[in-house]
Coordinates of C-alpha atoms in Angstrom, one line a residue:
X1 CA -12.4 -18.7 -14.5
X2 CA -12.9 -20.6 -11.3
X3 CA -10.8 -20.0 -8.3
X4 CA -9.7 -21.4 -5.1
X5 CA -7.3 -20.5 -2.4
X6 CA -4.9 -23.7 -1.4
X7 CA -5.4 -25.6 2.0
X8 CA -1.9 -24.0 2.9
X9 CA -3.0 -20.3 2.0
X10 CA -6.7 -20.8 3.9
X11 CA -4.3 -21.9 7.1
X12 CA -2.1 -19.1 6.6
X13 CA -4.8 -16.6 6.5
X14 CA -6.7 -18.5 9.6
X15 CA -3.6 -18.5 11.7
X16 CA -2.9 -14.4 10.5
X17 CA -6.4 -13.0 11.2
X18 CA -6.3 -15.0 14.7
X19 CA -2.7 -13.4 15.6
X20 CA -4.1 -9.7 14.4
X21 CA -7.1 -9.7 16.3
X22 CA -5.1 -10.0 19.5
X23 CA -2.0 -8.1 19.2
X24 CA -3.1 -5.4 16.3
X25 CA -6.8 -4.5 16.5
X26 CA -6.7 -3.2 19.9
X27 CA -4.4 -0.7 18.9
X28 CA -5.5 0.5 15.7
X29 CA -8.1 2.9 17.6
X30 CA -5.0 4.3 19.7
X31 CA -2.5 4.5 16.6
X32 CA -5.4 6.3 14.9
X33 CA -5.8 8.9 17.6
X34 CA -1.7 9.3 18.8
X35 CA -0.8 10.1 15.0
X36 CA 2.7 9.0 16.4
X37 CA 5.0 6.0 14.2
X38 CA 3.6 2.3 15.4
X39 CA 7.1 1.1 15.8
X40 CA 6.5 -1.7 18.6
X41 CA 3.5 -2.8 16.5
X42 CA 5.5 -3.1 13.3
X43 CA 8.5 -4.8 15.3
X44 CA 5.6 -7.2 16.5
X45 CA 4.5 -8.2 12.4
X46 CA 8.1 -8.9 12.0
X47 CA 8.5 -11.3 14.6
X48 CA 6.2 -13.5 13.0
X49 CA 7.7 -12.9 9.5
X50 CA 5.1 -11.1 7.4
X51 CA 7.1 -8.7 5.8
X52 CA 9.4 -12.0 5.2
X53 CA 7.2 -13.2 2.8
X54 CA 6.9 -10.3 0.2
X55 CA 10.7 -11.3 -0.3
X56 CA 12.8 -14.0 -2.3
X57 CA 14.1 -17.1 0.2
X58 CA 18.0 -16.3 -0.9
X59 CA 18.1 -13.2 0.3
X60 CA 16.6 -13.9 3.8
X61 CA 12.6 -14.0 3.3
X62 CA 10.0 -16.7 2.8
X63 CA 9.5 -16.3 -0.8
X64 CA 5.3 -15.7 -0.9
X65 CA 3.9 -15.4 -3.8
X66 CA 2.2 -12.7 -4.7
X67 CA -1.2 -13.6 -4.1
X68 CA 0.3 -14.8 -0.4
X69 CA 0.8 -10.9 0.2
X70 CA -2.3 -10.3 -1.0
X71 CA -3.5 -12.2 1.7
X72 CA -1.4 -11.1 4.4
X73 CA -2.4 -7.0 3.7
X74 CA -6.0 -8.2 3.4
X75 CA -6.0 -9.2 6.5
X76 CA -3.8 -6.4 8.5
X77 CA -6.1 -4.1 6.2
X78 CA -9.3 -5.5 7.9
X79 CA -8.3 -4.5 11.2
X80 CA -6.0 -1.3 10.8
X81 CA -5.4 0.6 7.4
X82 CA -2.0 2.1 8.7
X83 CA -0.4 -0.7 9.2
X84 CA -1.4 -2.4 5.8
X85 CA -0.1 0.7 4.5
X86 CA 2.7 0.6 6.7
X87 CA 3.7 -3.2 5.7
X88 CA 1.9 -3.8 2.0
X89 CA 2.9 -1.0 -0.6
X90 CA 6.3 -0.4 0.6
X91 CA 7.4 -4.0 0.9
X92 CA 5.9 -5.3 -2.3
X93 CA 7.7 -1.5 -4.1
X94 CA 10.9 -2.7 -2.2
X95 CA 10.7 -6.4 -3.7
X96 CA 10.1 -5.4 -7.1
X97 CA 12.1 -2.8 -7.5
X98 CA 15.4 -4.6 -6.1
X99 CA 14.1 -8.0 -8.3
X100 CA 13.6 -6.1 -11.3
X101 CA 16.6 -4.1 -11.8
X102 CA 18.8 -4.5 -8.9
X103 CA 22.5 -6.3 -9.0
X104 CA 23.2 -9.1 -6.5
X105 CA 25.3 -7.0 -4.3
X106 CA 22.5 -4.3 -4.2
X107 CA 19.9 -7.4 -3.5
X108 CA 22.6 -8.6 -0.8
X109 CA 23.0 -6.0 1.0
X110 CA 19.9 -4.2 1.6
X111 CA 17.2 -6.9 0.8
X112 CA 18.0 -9.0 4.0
X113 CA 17.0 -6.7 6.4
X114 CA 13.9 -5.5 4.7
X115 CA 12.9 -8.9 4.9
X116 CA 13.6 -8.9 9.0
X117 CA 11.7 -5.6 9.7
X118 CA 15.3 -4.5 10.9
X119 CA 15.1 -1.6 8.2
X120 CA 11.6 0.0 6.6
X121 CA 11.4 1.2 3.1
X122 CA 9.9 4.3 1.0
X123 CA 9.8 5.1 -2.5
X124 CA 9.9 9.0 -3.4
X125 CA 8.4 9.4 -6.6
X126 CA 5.9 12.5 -6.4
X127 CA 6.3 16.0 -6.3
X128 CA 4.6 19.5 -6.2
X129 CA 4.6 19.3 -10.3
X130 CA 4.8 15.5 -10.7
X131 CA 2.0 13.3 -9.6
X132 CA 0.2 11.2 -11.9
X133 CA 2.5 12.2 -14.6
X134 CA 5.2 10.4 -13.6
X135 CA 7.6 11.8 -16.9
X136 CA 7.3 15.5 -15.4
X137 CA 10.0 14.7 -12.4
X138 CA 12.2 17.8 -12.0
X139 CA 14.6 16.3 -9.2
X140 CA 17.9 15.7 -11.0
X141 CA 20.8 13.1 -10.6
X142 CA 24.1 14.6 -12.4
X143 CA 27.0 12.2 -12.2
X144 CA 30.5 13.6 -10.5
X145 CA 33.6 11.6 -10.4
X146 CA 32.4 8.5 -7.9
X147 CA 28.9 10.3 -7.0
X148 CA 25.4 11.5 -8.1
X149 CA 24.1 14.6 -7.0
X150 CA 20.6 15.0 -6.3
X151 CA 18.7 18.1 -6.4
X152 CA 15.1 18.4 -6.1
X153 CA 12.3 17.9 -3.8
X154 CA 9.5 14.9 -3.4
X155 CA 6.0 15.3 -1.7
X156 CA 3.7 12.9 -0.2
X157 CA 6.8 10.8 0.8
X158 CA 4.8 8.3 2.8
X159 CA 7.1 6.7 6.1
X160 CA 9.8 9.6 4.8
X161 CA 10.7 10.0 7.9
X162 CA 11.3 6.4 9.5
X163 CA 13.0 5.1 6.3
X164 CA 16.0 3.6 6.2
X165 CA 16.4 2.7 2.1
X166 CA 14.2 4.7 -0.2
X167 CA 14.0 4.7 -3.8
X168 CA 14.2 7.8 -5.6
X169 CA 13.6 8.1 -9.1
X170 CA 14.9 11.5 -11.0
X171 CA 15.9 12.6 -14.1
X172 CA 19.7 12.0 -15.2
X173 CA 19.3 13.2 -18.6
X174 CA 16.1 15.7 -18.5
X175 CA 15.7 16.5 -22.1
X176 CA 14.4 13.0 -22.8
X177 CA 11.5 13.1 -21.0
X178 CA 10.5 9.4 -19.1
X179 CA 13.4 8.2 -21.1
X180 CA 15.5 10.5 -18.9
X181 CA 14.4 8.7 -15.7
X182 CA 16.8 7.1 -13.1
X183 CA 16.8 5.4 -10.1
X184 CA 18.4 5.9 -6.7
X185 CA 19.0 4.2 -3.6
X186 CA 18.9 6.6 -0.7
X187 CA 20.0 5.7 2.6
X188 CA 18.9 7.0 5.7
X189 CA 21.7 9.8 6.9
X190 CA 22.8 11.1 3.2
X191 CA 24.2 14.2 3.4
X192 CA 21.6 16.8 1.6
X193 CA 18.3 14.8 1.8
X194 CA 16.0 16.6 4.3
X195 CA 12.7 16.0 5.4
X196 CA 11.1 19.9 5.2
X197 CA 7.6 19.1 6.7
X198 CA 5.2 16.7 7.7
X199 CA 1.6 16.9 6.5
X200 CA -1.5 16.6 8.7
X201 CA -3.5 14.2 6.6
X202 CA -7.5 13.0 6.7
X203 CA -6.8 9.3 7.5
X204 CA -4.2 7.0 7.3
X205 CA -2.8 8.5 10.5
X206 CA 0.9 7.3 12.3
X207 CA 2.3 6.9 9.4
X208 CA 3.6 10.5 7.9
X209 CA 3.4 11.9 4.7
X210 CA 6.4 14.1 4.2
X211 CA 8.1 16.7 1.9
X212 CA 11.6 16.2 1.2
X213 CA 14.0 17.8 -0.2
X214 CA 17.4 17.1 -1.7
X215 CA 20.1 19.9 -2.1
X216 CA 23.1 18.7 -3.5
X217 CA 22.7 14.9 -1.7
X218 CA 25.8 13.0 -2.6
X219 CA 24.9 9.2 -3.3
X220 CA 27.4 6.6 -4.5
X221 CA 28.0 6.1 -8.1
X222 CA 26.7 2.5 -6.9
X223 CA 23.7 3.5 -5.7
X224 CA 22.2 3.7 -9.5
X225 CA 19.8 0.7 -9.5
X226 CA 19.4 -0.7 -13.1
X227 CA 21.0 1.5 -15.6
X228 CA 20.6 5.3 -16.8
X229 CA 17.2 5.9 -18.5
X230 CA 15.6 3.0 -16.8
X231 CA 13.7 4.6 -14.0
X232 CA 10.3 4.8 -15.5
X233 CA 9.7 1.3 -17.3
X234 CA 11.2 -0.1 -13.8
X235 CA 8.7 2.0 -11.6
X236 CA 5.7 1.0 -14.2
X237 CA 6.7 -2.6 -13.9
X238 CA 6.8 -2.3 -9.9
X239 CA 3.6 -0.3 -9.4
X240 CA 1.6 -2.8 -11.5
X241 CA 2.6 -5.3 -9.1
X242 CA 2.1 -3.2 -6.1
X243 CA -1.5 -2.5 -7.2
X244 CA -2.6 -5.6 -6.6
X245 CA -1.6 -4.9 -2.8
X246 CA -3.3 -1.8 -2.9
X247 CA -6.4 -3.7 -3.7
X248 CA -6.6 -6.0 -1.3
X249 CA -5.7 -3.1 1.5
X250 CA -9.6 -2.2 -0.1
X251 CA -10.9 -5.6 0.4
X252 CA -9.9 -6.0 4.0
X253 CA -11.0 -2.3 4.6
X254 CA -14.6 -3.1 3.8
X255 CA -14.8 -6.2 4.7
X256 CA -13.8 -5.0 8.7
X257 CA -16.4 -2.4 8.5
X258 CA -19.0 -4.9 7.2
X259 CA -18.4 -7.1 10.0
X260 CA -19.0 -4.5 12.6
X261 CA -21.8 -3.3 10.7
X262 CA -23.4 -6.8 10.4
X263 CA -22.4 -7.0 14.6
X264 CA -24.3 -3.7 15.2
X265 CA -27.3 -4.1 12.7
X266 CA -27.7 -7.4 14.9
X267 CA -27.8 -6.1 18.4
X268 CA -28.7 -2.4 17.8
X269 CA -32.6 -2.2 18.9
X270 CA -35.4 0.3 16.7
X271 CA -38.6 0.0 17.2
X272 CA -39.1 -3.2 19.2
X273 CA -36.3 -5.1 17.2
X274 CA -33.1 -5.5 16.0
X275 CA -32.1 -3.3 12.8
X276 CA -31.1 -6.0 11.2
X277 CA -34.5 -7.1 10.9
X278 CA -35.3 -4.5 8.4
X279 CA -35.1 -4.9 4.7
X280 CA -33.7 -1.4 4.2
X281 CA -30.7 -2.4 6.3
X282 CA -30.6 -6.3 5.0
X283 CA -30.6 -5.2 1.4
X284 CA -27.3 -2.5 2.0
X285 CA -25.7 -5.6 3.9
X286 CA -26.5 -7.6 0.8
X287 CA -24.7 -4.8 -1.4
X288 CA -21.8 -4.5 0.5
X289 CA -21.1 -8.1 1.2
X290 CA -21.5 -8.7 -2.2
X291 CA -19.0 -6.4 -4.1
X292 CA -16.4 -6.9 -1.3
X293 CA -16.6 -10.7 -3.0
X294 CA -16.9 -9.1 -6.7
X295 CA -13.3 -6.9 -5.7
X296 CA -11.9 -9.6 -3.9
X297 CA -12.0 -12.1 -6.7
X298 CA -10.6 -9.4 -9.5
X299 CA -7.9 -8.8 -6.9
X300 CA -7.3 -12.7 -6.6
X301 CA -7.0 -12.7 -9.8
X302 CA -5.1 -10.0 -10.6
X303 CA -2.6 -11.1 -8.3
X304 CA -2.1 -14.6 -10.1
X305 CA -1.1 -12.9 -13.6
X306 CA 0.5 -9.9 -12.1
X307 CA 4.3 -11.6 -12.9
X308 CA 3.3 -11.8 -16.8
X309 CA 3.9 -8.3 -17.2
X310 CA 1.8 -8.1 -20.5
X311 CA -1.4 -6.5 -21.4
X312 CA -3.8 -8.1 -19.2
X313 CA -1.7 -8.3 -16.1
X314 CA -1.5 -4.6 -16.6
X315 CA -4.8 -3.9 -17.5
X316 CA -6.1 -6.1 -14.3
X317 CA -3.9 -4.4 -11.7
X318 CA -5.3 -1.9 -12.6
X319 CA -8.9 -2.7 -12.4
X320 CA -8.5 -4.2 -9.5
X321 CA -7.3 -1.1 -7.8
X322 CA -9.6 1.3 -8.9
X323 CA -12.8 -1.1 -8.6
X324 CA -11.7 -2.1 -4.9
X325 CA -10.5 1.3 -3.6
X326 CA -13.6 2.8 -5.0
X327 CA -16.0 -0.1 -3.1
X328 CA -13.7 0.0 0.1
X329 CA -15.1 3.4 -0.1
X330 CA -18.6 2.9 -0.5
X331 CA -18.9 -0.1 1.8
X332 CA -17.3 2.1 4.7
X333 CA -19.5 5.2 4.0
X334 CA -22.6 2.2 4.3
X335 CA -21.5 1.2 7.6
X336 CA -21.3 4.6 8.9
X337 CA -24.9 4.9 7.7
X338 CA -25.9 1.8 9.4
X339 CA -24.5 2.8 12.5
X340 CA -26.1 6.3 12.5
X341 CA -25.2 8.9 14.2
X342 CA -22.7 6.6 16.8
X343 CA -20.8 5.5 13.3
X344 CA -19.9 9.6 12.9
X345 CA -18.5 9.1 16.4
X346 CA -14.6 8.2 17.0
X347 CA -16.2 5.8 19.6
X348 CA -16.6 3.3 16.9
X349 CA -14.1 2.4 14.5
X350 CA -16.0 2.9 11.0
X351 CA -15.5 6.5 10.6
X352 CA -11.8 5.8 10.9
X353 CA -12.5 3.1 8.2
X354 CA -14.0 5.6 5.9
X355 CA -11.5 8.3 6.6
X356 CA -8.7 5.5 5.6
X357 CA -10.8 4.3 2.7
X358 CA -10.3 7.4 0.6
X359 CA -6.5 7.4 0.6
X360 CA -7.1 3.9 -1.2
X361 CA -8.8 6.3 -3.9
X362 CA -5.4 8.5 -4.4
X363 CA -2.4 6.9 -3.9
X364 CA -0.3 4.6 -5.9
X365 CA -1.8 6.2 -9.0
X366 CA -5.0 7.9 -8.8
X367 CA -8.3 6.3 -10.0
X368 CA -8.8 8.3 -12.5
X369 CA -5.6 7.3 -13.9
X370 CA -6.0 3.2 -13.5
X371 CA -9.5 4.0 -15.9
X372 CA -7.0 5.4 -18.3
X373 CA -4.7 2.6 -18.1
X374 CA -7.7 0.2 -18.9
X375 CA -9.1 2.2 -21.4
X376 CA -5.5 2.2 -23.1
X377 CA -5.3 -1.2 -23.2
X378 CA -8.9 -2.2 -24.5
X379 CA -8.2 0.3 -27.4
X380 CA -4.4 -0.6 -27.9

């Protein structure tokens, strides 16, 4: 099926990848090493509105379509991983969470200043028994008079610790299984939610990963978005459209280690001339050029049928995360290789791009698990 981005989106991502190279690439080294929250960097994105456009226009963003924030975490991914994480997952989890099952007055009050970058978002689905199987959650929501109570605890609660809204999904009724599942809106301050620890992770760094735990945390009866029992159709709708986003944080990955591999190969000297002059080294370029194109089209594409909500949709999101992650992680490795032993230095970004590359593999659903999707839905 042939495709083509419009004039409008080519400009868009021109203009982006011009604005990142100034203000965000310089500090993606620093942000890397401090481990400490990018605030002033992410206050920067939102002056030019990106995480405007992962929202509708009525409720104060710019109304992109999906494959528009595609685009937009492509390109922040190419130049630092953490803030793609930072900006893609969460905002596109926000938007269809709040779009899918969300009242107006819910959309009203809190959509409008996601859309500013006044207030950052987090979902809390995982914990210590609960990861890929999503229908094991043990946190509990029981309902008392005007309030929910919430016991339970969450790991890898990526941003945890900076957000202001998170979505938390737990069981209301826990003796139907997935059909048991509810979700929550949690707001920075409730009385009960704590964040317990912080975990030192292998990449992906300024932005923590965080255990938290809720004992007895009161939250408003109207702080139930959708209804009872809804919580895990809603969260598999809104992770097959974030996993498109998650794909294309792969694409710009590797394709901002192949252009500094492609820059070293050219001027790095072996032997009387540049390494680039060897076939060895031409024919990994060749590779890695080449399924960076092969991921970002299935990503493209993904992202165009991603709103259908059917079979394909599904079974593409799905492919396209797995297959990108998987090359972000080869094509990163490659460079490291091309660059020798300086790419295993911190003195050149790729082995940060590597280290970043394999969270890619793990979270918003494991790879192993997005092959098990696809397999589902060729046999279905």
């Amino acid at each position: 099926m042939p495709f083509q981005l419009t004039e409008e989106q080519e400009m868009f991502r021109k203009s982006l990848r011009s604005f990142l190279e100034e203000k965000v690439a310089p500090r993606a080294a620093e942000i890397d090493e401090k481990d400490e929250f990018p605030r002033d960097v992410y206050k920067t994105l939102s002056e030019i509105g990106i995480q405007a456009i992962f929202f509708p226009e009525e409720y104060g963003g710019s109304g992109g379509d999906l494959l528009t924030c595609c685009l937009a975490t492509e390109e922040i991914s190419r130049v630092s991983g953490t803030m793609a994480v930072l900006v893609g997952p969460p905002l596109s989890l926000a938007s269809a969470a709040f779009r899918l099952a969300g009242s107006h007055e819910q959309k009203a009050k809190y959509l409008p200043k996601l859309a500013s970058g006044e207030w950052i978002y987090a979902i809390a689905i995982t914990e210590p028994d609960a990861g890929s199987d999503v229908s094991a959650i043990k946190t509990t929501a029981v309902l008392e008079g005007d309030y929910y109570i919430l016991n339970g605890t969450k790991r890898f609660h990526s941003i945890g610790d900076q957000a202001d809204v998170t979505t938390v999904y737990a069981k209301t009724d826990p003796g139907k299984g997935a059909s048991g599942l509810s979700t929550f809106v949690v707001e920075k301050g409730a009385p009960g939610r704590i964040i317990s620890k912080k975990e030192k992770m292998m990449g992906i760094k300024g932005i923590a990963s965080c255990e938290v735990v809720f004992e007895d945390c009161r939250i408003p009866r109207e702080n139930l978005l959708g209804k009872e029992g809804g919580g895990f159709k809603d969260v598999m709708h809104t992770l097959d459209e974030s996993r498109p986003i998650v794909a294309a944080m792969g694409v710009g990955l590797a394709q901002g280690a192949l252009d500094y591999a492609v820059g070293y190969a050219k001027q790095r000297i072996q032997f009387g001339k540049p390494i680039c002059e060897f076939q060895g080294i031409q024919f990994m370029l060749a590779d890695m050029a080449t399924h960076i194109e092969a991921a970002r089209y299935l990503v493209y594409r993904a992202a165009t049928i991603a709103l259908n909500r059917n079979r394909e949709s599904m079974m593409l999101a799905s492919m396209a995360k797995y297959f990108s992650s998987d090359m972000a992680m080869k094509v990163t490795t490659d460079a490291v290789q091309i660059l020798g032993g300086y790419g295993y230095t911190q003195e050149y970004p790729v082995e940060r791009m590597m280290r970043d590359a394999k969270c890619f593999q793990i979270f918003e659903g494991t790879n192993q698990i997005q092959r098990v999707v696809v397999a589902r839905s060729l046999l279905s």
